Short mmCIF file of C-alpha atoms in Angstrom, two decimals:
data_model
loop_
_atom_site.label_atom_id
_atom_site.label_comp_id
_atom_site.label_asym_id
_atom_site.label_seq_id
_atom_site.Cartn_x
_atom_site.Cartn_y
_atom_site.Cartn_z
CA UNK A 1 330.21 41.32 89.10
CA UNK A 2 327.54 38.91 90.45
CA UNK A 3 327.06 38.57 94.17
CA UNK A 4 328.52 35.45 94.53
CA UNK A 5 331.60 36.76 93.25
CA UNK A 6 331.62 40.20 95.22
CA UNK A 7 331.18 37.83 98.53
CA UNK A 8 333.92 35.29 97.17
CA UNK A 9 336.23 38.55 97.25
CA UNK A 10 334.99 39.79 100.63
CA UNK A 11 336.35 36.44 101.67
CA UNK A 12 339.68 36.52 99.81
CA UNK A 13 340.45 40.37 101.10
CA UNK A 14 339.72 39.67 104.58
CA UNK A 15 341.96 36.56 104.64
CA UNK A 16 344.96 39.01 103.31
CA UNK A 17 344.65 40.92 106.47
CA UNK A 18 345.98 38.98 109.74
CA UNK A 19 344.74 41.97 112.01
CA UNK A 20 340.99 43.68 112.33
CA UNK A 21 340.37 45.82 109.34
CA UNK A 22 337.80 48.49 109.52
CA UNK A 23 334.65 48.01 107.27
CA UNK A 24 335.24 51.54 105.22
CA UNK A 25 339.20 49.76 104.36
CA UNK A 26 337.33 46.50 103.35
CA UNK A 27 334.55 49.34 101.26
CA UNK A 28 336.78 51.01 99.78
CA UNK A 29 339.32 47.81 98.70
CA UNK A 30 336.17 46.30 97.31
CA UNK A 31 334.97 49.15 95.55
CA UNK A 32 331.74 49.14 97.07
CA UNK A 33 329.41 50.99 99.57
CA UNK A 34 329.81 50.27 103.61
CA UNK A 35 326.53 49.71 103.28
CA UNK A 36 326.74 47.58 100.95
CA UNK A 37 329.73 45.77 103.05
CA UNK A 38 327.68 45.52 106.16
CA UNK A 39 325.09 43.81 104.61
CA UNK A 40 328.06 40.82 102.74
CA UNK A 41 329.24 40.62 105.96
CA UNK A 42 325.87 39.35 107.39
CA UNK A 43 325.34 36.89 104.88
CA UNK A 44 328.50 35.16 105.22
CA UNK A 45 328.41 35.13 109.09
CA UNK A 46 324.50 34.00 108.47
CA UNK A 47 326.10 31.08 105.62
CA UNK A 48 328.20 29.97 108.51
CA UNK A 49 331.57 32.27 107.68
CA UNK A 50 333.82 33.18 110.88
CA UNK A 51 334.04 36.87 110.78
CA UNK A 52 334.38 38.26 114.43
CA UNK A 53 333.53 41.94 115.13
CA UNK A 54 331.52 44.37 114.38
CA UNK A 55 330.85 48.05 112.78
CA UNK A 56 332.67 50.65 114.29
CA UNK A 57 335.60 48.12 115.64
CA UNK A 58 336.86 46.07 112.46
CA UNK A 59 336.59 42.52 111.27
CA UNK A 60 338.64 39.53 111.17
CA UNK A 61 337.94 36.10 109.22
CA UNK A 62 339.30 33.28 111.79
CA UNK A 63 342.02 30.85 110.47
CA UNK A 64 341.53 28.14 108.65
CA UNK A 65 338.08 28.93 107.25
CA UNK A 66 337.25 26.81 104.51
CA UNK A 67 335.08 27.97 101.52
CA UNK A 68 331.12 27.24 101.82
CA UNK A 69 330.37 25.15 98.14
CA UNK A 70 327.59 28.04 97.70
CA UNK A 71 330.74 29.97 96.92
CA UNK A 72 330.66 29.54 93.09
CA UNK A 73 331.64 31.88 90.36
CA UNK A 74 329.03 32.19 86.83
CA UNK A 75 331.75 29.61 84.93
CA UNK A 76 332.45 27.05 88.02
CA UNK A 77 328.66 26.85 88.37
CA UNK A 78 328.70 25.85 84.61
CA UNK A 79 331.79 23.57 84.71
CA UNK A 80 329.56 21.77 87.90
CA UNK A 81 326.09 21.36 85.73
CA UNK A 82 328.18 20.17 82.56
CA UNK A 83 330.46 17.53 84.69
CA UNK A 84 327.68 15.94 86.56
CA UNK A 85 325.36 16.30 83.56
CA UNK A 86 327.84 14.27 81.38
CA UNK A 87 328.72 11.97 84.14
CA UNK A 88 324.84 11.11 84.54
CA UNK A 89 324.49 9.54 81.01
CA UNK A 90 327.34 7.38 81.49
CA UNK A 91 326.21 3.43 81.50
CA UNK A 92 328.11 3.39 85.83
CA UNK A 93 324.97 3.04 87.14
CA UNK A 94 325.83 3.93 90.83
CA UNK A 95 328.04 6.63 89.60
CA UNK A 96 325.54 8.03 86.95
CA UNK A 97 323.19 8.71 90.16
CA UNK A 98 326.17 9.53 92.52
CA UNK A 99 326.36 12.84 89.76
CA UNK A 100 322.77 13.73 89.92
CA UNK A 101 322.66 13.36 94.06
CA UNK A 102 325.90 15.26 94.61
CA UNK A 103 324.12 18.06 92.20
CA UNK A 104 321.23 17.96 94.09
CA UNK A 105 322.92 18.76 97.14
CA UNK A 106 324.88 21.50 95.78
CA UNK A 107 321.74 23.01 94.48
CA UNK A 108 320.24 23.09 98.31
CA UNK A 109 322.63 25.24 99.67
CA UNK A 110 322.91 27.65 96.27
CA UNK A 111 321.60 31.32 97.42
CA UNK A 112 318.48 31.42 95.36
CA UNK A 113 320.18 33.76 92.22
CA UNK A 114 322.59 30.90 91.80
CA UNK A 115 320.80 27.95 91.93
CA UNK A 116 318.84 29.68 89.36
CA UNK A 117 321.70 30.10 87.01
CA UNK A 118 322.30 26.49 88.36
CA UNK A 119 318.56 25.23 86.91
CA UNK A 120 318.55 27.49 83.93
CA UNK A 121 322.00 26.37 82.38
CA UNK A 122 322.08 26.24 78.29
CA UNK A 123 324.64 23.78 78.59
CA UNK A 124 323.84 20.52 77.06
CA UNK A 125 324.61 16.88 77.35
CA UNK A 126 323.96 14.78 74.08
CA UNK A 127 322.28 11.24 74.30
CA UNK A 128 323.33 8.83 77.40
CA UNK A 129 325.68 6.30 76.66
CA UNK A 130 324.26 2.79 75.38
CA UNK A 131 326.04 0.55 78.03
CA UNK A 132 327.34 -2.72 76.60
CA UNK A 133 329.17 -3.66 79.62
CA UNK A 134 328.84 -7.24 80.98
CA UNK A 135 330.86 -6.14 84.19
CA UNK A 136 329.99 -3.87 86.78
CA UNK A 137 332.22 -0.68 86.69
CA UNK A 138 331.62 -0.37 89.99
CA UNK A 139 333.65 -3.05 91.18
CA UNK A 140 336.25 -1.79 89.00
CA UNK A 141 336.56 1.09 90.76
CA UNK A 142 336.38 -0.51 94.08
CA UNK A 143 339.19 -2.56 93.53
CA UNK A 144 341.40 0.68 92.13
CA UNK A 145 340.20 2.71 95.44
CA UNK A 146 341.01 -0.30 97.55
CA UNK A 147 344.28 -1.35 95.60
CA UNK A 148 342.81 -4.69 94.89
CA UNK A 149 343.83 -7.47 92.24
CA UNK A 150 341.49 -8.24 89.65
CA UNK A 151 341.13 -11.63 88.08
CA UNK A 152 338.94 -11.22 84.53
CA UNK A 153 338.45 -13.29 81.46
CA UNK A 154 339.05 -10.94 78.37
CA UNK A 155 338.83 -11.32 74.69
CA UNK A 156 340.75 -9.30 72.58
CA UNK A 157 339.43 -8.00 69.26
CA UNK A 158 339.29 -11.25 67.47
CA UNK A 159 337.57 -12.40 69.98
CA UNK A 160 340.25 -14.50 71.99
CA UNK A 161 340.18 -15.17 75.71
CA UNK A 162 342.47 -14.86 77.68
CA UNK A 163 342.41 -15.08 81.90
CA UNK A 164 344.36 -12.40 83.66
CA UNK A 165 345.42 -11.13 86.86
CA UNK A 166 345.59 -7.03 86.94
CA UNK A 167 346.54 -4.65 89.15
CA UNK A 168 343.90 -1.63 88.14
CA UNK A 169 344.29 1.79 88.74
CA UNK A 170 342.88 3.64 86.57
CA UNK A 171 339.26 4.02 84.76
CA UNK A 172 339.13 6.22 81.43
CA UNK A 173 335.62 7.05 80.21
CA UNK A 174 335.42 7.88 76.57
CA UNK A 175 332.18 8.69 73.90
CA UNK A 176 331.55 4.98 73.17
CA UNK A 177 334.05 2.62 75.77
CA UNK A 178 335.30 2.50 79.12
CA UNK A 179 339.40 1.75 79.15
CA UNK A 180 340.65 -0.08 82.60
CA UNK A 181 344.11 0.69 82.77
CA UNK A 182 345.85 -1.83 84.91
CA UNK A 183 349.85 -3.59 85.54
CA UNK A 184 349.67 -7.31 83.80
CA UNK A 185 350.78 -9.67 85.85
CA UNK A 186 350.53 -12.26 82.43
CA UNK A 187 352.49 -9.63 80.37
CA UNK A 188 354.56 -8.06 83.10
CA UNK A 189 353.91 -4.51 82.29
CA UNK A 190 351.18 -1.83 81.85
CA UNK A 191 348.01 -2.42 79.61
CA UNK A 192 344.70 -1.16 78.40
CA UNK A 193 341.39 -3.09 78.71
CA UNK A 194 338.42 -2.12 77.10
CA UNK A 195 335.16 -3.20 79.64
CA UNK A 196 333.16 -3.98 77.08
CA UNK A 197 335.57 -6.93 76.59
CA UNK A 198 335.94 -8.03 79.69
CA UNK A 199 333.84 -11.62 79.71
CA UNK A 200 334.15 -12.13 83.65
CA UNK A 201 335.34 -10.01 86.15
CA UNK A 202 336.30 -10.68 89.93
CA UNK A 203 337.73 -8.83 93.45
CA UNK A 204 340.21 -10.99 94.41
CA UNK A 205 340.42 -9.62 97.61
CA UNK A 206 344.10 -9.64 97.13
CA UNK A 207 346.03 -6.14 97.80
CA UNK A 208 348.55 -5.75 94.47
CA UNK A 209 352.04 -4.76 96.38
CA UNK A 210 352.37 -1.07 95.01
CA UNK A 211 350.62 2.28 95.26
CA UNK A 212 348.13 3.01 92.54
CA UNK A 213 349.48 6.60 92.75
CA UNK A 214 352.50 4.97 91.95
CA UNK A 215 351.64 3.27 89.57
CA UNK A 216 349.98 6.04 87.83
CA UNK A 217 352.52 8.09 87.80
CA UNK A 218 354.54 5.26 86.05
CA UNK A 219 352.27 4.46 83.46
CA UNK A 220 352.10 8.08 82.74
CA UNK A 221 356.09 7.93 81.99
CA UNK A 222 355.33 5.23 79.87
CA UNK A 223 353.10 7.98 77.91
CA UNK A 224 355.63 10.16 77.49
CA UNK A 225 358.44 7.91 76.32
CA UNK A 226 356.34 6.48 73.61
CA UNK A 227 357.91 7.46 70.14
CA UNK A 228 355.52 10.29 68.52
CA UNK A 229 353.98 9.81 65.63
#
């Protein structure tokens, strides 16, 4: 067990008791020494943990403590690096370096042994994504956080234009396109836009009348209505 882990437990044991537990109980439940113990305990209290008391008397985590993000196991550390790696090759700019700064900051509060394993991760990323986007994906997801219409000029794959109004709310990133998934107003119902079709692209500054969690969650229906191959 790694000592991120062993301190992730200390955490999880003291939070299943409500009243002061001794620090040979919290030993012995942990399998380790109270020496050992003492010393976990100090790190988390020095990381910023909670813990009231003291050898001899018992310890207590306060209420409503919420994990430090140094609290990372071997394979969440990995999941981490291989997200924001994969994230960072993507052609959104501003979220391409939004990956690489919130990795950054997780690495600077990483106990040393982890932000090792954090540096020294074998898992790979291939090439960044060639972006052929004439929008900003930004916007796009601007308007889906701020429920906003969209009004864009897209051509379908003949090459067709069409102007729209849309109601985004979601943003699927695949190997070689970007889908916007958004409610029609044109076509009255849910559909799929490829970016790299999308001609012209503008915030209305219009709020669309329903949730995008609601919306979601419809379009999702949709999904699993569809006839199966």
């Amino acid at each position: 067990m790694s000592r991120s882990e062993r301190l992730l437990d200390l955490v999880q044991t003291l939070r299943r008791h409500r009243r002061p537990v001794s620090g040979q109980t919290l030993a012995s439940e942990l399998g380790i020494s109270i020496r050992t113990l003492y010393r976990d305990i100090a790190t988390l209290q020095g990381q910023g943990a909670p813990i009231e008391g003291e050898a001899g008397l018992g310890y207590a985590l306060k209420p409503g403590f919420m994990l430090p993000p140094l609290m990372f196991t071997d394979e969440e550390i990995e999941a981490i690096v291989l997200g924001s790696r994969w994230v960072a090759k993507q052609p959104d700019n501003r979220l391409s370096r939004a990956a690489a700064d919130a990795l950054a900051k997780i690495a600077a509060v990483l106990p040393d042994d982890l932000r090792e394993d954090l540096d020294a991760s074998t898992l790979l990323v291939g090439p960044r994504v060639e972006a052929s986007e004439g929008i900003d994906l930004g916007a796009v997801r601007q308007a889906i956080r701020d429920e906003r219409k969209l009004a864009i000029l897209y051509n379908d794959a003949a090459g067709a234009g069409s102007e729209r109004v849309v109601w985004p709310f979601a943003l699927g990133f695949f190997d070689k396109v970007r889908v916007m998934v958004a409610w029609c107003e044109m076509r009255q119902g849910f559909r799929h836009f490829r970016t790299d079709r999308i001609a012209r692209l503008d915030i209305t500054g219009t709020r669309y009348p329903r949730r995008r969690q609601t919306l979601l969650k419809e379009w999702r229906a949709t999904l699993d209505e569809a006839p199966r191959p």
